[in-house]
Coordinates of C-alpha atoms and ligand atoms in Angstrom, one line a residue:
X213 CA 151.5 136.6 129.3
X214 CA 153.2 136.9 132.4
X215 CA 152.8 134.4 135.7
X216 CA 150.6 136.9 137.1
X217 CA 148.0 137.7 134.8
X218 CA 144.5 137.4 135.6
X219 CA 143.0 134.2 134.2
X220 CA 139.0 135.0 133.5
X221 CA 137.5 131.2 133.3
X222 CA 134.8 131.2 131.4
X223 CA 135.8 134.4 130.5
X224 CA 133.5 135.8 133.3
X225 CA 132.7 139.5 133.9
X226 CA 134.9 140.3 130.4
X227 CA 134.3 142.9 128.2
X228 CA 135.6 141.7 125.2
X229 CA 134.2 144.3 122.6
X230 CA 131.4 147.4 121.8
X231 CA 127.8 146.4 120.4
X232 CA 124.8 148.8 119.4
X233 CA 122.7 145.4 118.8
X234 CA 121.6 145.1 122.2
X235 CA 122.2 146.0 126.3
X236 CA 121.6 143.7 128.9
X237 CA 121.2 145.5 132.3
X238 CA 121.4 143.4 135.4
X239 CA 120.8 145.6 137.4
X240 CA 117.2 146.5 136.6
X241 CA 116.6 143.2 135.0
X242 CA 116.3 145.0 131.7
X243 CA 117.1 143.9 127.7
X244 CA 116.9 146.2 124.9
X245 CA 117.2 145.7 121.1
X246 CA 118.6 149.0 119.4
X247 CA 117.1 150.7 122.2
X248 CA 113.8 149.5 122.6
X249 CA 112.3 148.0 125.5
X250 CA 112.1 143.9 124.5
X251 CA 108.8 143.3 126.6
X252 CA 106.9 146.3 124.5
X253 CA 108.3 144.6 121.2
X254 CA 106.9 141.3 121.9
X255 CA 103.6 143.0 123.3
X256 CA 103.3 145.2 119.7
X257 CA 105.6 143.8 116.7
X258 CA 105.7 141.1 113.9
X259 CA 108.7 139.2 114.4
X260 CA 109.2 139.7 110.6
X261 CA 110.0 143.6 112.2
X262 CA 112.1 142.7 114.9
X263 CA 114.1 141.2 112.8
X264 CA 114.7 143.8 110.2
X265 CA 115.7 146.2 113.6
X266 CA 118.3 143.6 114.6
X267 CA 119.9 144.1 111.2
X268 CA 119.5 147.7 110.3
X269 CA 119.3 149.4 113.8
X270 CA 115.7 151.1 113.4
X271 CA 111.9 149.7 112.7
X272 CA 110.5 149.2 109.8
X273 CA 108.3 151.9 107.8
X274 CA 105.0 150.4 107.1
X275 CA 106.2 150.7 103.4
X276 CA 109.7 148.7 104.4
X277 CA 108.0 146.0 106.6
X278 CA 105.7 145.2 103.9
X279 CA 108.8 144.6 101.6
X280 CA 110.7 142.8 104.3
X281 CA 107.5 140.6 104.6
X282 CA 107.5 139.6 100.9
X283 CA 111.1 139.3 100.9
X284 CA 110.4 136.9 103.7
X285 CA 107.7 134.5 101.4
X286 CA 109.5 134.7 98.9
X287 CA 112.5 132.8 100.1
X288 CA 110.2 129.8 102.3
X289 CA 111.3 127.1 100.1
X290 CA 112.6 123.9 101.1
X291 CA 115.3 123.2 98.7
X292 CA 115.6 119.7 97.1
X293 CA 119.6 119.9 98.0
X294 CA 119.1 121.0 101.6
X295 CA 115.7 118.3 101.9
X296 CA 118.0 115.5 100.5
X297 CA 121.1 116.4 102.4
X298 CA 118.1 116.0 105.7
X299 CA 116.9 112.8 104.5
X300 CA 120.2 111.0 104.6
X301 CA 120.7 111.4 108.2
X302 CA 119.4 109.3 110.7
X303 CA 115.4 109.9 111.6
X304 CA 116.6 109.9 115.4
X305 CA 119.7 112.0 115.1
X306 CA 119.7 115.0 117.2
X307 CA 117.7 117.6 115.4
X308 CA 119.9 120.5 115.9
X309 CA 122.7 118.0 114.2
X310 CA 120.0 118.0 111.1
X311 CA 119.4 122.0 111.1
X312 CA 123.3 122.7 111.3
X313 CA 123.8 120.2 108.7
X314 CA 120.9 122.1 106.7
X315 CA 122.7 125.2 107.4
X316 CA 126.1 124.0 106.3
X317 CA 124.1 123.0 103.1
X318 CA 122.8 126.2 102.5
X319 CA 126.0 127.8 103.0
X320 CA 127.3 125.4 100.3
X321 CA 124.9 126.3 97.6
X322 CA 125.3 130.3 98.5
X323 CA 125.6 131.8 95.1
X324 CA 127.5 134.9 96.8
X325 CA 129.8 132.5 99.0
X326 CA 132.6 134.8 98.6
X327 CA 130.9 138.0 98.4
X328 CA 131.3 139.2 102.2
X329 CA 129.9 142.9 101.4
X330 CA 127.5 144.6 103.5
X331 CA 125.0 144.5 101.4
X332 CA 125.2 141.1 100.3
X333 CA 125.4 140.1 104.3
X334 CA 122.5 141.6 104.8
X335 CA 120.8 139.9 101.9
X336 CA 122.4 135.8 103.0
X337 CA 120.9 136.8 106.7
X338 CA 117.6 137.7 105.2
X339 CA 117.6 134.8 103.3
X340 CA 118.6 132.2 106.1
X341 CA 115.9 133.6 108.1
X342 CA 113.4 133.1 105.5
X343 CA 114.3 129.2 104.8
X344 CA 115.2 128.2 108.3
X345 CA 111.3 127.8 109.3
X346 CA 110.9 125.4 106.6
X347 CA 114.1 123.6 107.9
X348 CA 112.8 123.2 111.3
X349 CA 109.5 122.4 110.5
X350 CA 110.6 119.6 108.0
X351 CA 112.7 118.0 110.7
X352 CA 109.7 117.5 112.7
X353 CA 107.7 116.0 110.2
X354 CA 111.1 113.6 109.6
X355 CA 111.3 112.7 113.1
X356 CA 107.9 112.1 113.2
X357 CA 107.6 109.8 110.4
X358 CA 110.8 107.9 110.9
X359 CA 112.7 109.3 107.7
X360 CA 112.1 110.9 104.6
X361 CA 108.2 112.3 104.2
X362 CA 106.3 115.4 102.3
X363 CA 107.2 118.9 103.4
X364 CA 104.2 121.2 103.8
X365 CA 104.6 123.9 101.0
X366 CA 104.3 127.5 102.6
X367 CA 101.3 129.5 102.4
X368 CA 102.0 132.7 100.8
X369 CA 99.2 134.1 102.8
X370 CA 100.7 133.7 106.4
X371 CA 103.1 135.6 107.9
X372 CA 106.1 134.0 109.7
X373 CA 105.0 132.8 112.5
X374 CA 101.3 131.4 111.2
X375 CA 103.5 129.8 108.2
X376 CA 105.8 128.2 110.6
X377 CA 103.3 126.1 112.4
X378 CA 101.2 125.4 109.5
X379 CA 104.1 123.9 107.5
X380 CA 105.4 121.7 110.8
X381 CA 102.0 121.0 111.5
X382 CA 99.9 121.0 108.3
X383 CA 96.8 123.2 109.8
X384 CA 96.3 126.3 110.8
X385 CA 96.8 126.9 114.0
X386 CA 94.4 129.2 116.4
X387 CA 95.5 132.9 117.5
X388 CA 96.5 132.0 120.9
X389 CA 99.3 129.8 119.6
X390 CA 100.5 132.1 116.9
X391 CA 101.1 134.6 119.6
X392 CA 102.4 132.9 122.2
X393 CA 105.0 131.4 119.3
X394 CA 105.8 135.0 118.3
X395 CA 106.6 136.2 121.8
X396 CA 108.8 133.2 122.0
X397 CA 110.3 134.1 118.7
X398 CA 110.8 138.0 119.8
X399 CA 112.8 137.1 123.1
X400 CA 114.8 134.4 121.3
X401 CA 116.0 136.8 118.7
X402 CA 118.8 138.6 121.1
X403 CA 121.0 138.7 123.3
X404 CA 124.0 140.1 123.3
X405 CA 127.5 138.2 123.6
X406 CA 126.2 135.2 124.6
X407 CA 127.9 131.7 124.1
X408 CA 126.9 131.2 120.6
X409 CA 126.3 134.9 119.2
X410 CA 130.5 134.8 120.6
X411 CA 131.3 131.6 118.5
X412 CA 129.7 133.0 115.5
X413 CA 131.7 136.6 116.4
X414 CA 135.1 134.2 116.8
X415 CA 134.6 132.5 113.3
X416 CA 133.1 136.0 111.4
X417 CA 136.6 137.6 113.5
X418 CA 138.5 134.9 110.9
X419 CA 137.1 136.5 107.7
X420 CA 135.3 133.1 107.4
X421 CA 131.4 133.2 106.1
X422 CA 128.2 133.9 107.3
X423 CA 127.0 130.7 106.8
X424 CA 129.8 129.0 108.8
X425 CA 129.5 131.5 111.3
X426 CA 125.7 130.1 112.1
X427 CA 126.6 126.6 112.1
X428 CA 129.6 126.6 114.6
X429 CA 126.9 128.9 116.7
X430 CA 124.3 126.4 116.0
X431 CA 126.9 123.5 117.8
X432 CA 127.5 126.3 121.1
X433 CA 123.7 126.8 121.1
X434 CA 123.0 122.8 121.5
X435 CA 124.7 122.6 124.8
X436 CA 122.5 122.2 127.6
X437 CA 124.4 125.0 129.6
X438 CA 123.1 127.6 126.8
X439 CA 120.0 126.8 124.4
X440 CA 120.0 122.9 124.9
X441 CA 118.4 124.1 128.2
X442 CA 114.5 124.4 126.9
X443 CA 114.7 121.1 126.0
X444 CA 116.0 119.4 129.1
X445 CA 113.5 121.6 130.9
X446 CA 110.7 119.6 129.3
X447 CA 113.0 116.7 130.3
X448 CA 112.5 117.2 133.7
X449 CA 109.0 118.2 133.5
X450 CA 108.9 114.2 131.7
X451 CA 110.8 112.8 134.9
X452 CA 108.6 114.3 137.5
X453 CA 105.8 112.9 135.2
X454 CA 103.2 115.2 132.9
X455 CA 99.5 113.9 134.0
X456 CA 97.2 115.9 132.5
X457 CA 94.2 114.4 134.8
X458 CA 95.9 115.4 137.5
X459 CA 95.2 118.3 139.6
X460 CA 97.3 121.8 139.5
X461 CA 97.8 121.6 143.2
X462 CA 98.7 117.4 143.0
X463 CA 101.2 118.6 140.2
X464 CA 102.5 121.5 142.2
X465 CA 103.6 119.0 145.0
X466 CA 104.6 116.7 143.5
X467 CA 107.3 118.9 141.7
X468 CA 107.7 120.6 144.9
X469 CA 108.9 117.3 146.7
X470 CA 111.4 116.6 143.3
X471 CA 113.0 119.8 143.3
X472 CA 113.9 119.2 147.3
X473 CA 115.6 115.8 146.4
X474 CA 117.3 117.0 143.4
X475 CA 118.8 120.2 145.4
X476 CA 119.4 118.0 148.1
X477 CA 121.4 115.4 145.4
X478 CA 122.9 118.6 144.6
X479 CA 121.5 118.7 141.1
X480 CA 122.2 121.7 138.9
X481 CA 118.5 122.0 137.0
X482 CA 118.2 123.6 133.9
X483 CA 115.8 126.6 132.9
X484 CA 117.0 128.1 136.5
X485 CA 120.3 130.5 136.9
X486 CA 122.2 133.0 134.5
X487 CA 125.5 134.1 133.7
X488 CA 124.4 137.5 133.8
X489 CA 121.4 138.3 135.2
X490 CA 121.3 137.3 139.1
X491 CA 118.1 138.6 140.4
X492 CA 116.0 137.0 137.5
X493 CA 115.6 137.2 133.4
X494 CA 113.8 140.2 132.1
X495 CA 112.5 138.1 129.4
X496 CA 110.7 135.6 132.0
X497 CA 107.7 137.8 132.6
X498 CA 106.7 138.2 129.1
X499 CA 107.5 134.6 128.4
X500 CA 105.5 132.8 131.7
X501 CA 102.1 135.4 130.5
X502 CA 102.6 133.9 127.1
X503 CA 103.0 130.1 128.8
X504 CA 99.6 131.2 130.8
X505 CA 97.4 132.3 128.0
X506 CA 99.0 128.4 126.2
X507 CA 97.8 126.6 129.4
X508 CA 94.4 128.4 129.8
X509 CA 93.9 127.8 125.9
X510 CA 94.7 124.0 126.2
X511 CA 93.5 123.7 129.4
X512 CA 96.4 122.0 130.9
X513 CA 96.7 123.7 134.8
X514 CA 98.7 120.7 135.8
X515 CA 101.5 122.3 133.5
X516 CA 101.1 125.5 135.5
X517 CA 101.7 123.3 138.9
X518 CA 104.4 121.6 137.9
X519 CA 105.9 124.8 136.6
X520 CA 105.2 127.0 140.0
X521 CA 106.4 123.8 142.2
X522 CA 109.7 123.9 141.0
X523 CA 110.2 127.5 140.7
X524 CA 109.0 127.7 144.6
X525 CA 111.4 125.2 145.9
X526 CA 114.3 127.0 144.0
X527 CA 113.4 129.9 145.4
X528 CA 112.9 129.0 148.5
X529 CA 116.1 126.5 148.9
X530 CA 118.7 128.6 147.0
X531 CA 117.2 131.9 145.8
X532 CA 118.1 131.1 142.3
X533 CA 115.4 132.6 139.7
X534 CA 114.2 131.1 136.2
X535 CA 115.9 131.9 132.8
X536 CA 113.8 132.2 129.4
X537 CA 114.0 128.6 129.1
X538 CA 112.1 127.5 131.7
X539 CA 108.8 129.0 130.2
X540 CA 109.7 128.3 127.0
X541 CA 110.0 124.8 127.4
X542 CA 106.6 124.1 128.5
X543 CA 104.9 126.4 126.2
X544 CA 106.1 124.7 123.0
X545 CA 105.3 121.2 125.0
X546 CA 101.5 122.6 124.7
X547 CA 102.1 124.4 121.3
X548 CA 102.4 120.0 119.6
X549 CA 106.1 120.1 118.8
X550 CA 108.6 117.2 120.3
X551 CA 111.2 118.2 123.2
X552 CA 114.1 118.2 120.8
X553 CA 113.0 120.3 118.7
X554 CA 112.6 123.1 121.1
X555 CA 116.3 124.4 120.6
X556 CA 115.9 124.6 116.9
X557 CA 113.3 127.1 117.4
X558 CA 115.6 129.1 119.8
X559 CA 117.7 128.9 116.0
X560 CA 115.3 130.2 114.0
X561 CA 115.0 133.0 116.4
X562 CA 118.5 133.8 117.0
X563 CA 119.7 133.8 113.6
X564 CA 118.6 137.5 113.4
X565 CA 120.7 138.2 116.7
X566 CA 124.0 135.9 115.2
X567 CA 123.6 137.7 111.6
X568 CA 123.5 141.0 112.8
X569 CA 126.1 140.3 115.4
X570 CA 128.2 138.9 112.3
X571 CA 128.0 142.2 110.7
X572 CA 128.6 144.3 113.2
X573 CA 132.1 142.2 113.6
X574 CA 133.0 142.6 110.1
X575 CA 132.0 146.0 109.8
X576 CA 134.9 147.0 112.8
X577 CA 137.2 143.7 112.5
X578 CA 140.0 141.9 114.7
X579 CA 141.1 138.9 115.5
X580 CA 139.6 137.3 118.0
X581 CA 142.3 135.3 119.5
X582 CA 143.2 135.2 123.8
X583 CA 146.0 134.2 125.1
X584 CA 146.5 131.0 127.7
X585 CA 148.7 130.5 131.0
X586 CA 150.4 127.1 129.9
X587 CA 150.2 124.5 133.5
X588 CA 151.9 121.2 131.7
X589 CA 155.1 120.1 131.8
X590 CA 158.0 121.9 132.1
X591 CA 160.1 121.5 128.9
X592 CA 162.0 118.1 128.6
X593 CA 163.8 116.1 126.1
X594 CA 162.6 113.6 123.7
X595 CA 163.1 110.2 125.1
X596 CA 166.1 108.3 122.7
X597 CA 164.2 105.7 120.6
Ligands
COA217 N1 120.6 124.6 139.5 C1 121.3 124.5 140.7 N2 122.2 125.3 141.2 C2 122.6 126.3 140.4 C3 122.0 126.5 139.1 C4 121.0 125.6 138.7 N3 120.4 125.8 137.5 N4 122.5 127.6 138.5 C5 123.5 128.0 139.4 N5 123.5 127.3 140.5 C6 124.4 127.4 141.6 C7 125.7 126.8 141.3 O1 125.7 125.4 141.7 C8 126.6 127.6 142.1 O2 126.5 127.2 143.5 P1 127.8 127.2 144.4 O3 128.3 128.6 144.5 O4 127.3 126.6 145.7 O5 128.8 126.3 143.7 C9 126.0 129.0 142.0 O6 124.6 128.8 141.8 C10 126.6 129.9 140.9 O7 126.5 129.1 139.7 P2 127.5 129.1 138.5 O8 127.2 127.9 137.7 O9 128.9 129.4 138.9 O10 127.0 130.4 137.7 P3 127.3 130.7 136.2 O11 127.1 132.1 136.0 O12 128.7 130.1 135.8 O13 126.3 129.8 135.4 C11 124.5 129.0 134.2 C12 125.2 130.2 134.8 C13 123.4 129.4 133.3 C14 125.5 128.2 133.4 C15 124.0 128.1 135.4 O14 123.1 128.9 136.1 C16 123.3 126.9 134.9 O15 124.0 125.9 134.6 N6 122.0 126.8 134.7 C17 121.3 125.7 134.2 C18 121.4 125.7 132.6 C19 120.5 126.7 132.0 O16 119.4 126.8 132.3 N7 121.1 127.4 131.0 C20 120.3 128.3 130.2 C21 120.9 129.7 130.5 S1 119.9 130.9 129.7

């Protein structure tokens, strides 16, 4: 590297390799999964059938979803290995340090650990993205009872997403939260070199595993600059204050009148801005109808007023749209589940974009390995002891 190469920080506007997983278009504010528009997925498909696109490139056959759906149940179970390695952590560690811990376990117990085949890929992401509901959902119930408790057994009978909240939540939950936790599943799955789908590119780049792969992808996704942003979302939403007695218009201004401070503090607030897109997320549409029908289900317009006061005053004071978090947040608020475990959802969902991402890297490896412009000191000798 010569003195006057271009140094990209952040690696900004880089085009570091070819994928046929997804294509992000700025431009028109557009995201598509092997083609297909992501707002008419979410509006039509199982998540169970997204998935299987991510990974093979096409939807499934009636005939082939039905398999990929018992594949699915068939692989629910908690382990005892991955339940105990959970319980010896602390109740209130960070639950995304308890799913990448779970993660790491189930990497650990991998019968094909070294078997890094296509086919056997396929088979270890299929797998992980069976178990990792029961992972999340048993965290929650650990949090929530201070340590070690029962896991809900799956239900055979319920696809993913109805499984998912009965086993965090131990009823069934009604049709309006089932879908609303689909969409939200469907425009987590993807999206295309993002920070963490690049870690777990970098480690698969290494001819390490899948499985370690996820988990350094799982530590890039925490961070409150990438999927750590749902949660702090809620945060905020907690700071203004969440007053369910009050008024839509009372929440409205009063959210109104902390965004102006905060941009005036010069806060950066998360759930607003995006490395890519610049004129707003094309998943935000089909996220904020999906928040909507949550609200008008629950009956909780002060949510809505909080949500439209900030996104006015950003608009208004520095143009700056929402990102997919922003909806999100709030929507899993009204769904039951704590605001840290909000990212480990985003997990479950993007475990389908990080696995097929992984194989698509090891299908057409190399190293992924840049180079730095060193700026320390020039070289010197060893000072005589
Ligand atoms: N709140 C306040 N100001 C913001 C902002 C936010 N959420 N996002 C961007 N800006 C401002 C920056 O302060 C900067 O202003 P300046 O030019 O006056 O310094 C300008 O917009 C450009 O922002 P920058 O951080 O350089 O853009 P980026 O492409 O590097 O960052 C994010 C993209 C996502 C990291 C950034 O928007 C952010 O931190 N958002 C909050 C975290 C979040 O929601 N992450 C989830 C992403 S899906």
């Amino acid at each position: 590297m010569n003195e006057t190469s271009e140094i990209h920080k952040g690696l900004n506007g880089v085009v570091a390799d070819v994928t046929a997983v997804s294509k992000v278009n700025p431009e028109t504010n557009s995201l598509l999964y092997r083609g297909y528009p992501v707002p008419e997925l979410a509006a039509t498909q199982p998540f169970e059938a997204v998935a299987h696109l991510l990974w093979t490139g096409e939807l499934p056959t009636a005939e082939e979803l039905t398999e990929v759906a018992r594949h699915e149940r068939s692989h629910r179970a908690l382990s005892a290995e991955v339940k105990a390695a959970m319980d010896s952590l602390p109740a209130e560690c960070h639950p995304m340090d308890a799913v990448r811990t779970a993660v790491s376990v189930i990497g650990a117990m991998d019968p094909t650990a070294k078997d890094s085949s296509p086919n056997a890929e396929l088979e270890k992401a299929r797998r992980l993205f069976a178990q990792l509901p029961a992972v999340v959902a048993y965290e929650q119930r650990r949090r929530r009872a201070g340590g070690p408790t029962e896991s809900i057994p799956a239900r055979d009978d319920l696809d993913y997403s109805r499984n998912f909240l009965w086993m965090t939540f131990g009823q069934e939950a009604s049709d309006e939260v089932v879908e609303a936790f689909r969409v939200s599943m469907v425009l987590y799955a993807e999206h295309s070199f993002n920070a963490s789908t690049f870690t777990a590119r970098v480690i698969t780049s290494t001819l390490s595993d899948l499985h370690s792969a996820v988990t350094g992808a799982i530590g890039a996704l925490k961070g409150a600059l990438h999927g750590g942003a749902n949660e702090a979302v809620m945060h905020t939403f907690e700071e203004i204050g969440i007053r369910p007695e009050e008024s839509e218009e009372e929440a409205h201004a009063r959210a109104k009148a902390w965004m102006d401070d905060a941009l005036a503090q010069k806060k950066k607030i998360m759930g607003f801005g995006h490395r890519v897109y610049k004129h707003g997320d094309s998943r935000v549409p089909t996220m904020k109808e999906a928040m909507d029908a949550m609200i008008a289900h629950v009956g909780r317009s002060e949510i809505l007023g909080l949500y439209n006061g900030l996104e006015q005053s950003m608009d208004e004071a520095k143009g700056i749209k929402p990102n997919l978090d922003y909806p999100a947040g709030p929507t899993y608020h009204l769904m039951g589940f704590d605001t840290e475990m909000f990212t480990p959802l985003f997990i479950a969902a993007r475990v389908t974009g990080w696995t097929a991402h992984i194989m698509e890297q090891r299908a057409a490896n190399a190293l992924i390995r840049p180079l730095s412009q060193y700026d320390g000191p020039d070289e010197r000798p060893v000072p005589a002891s």
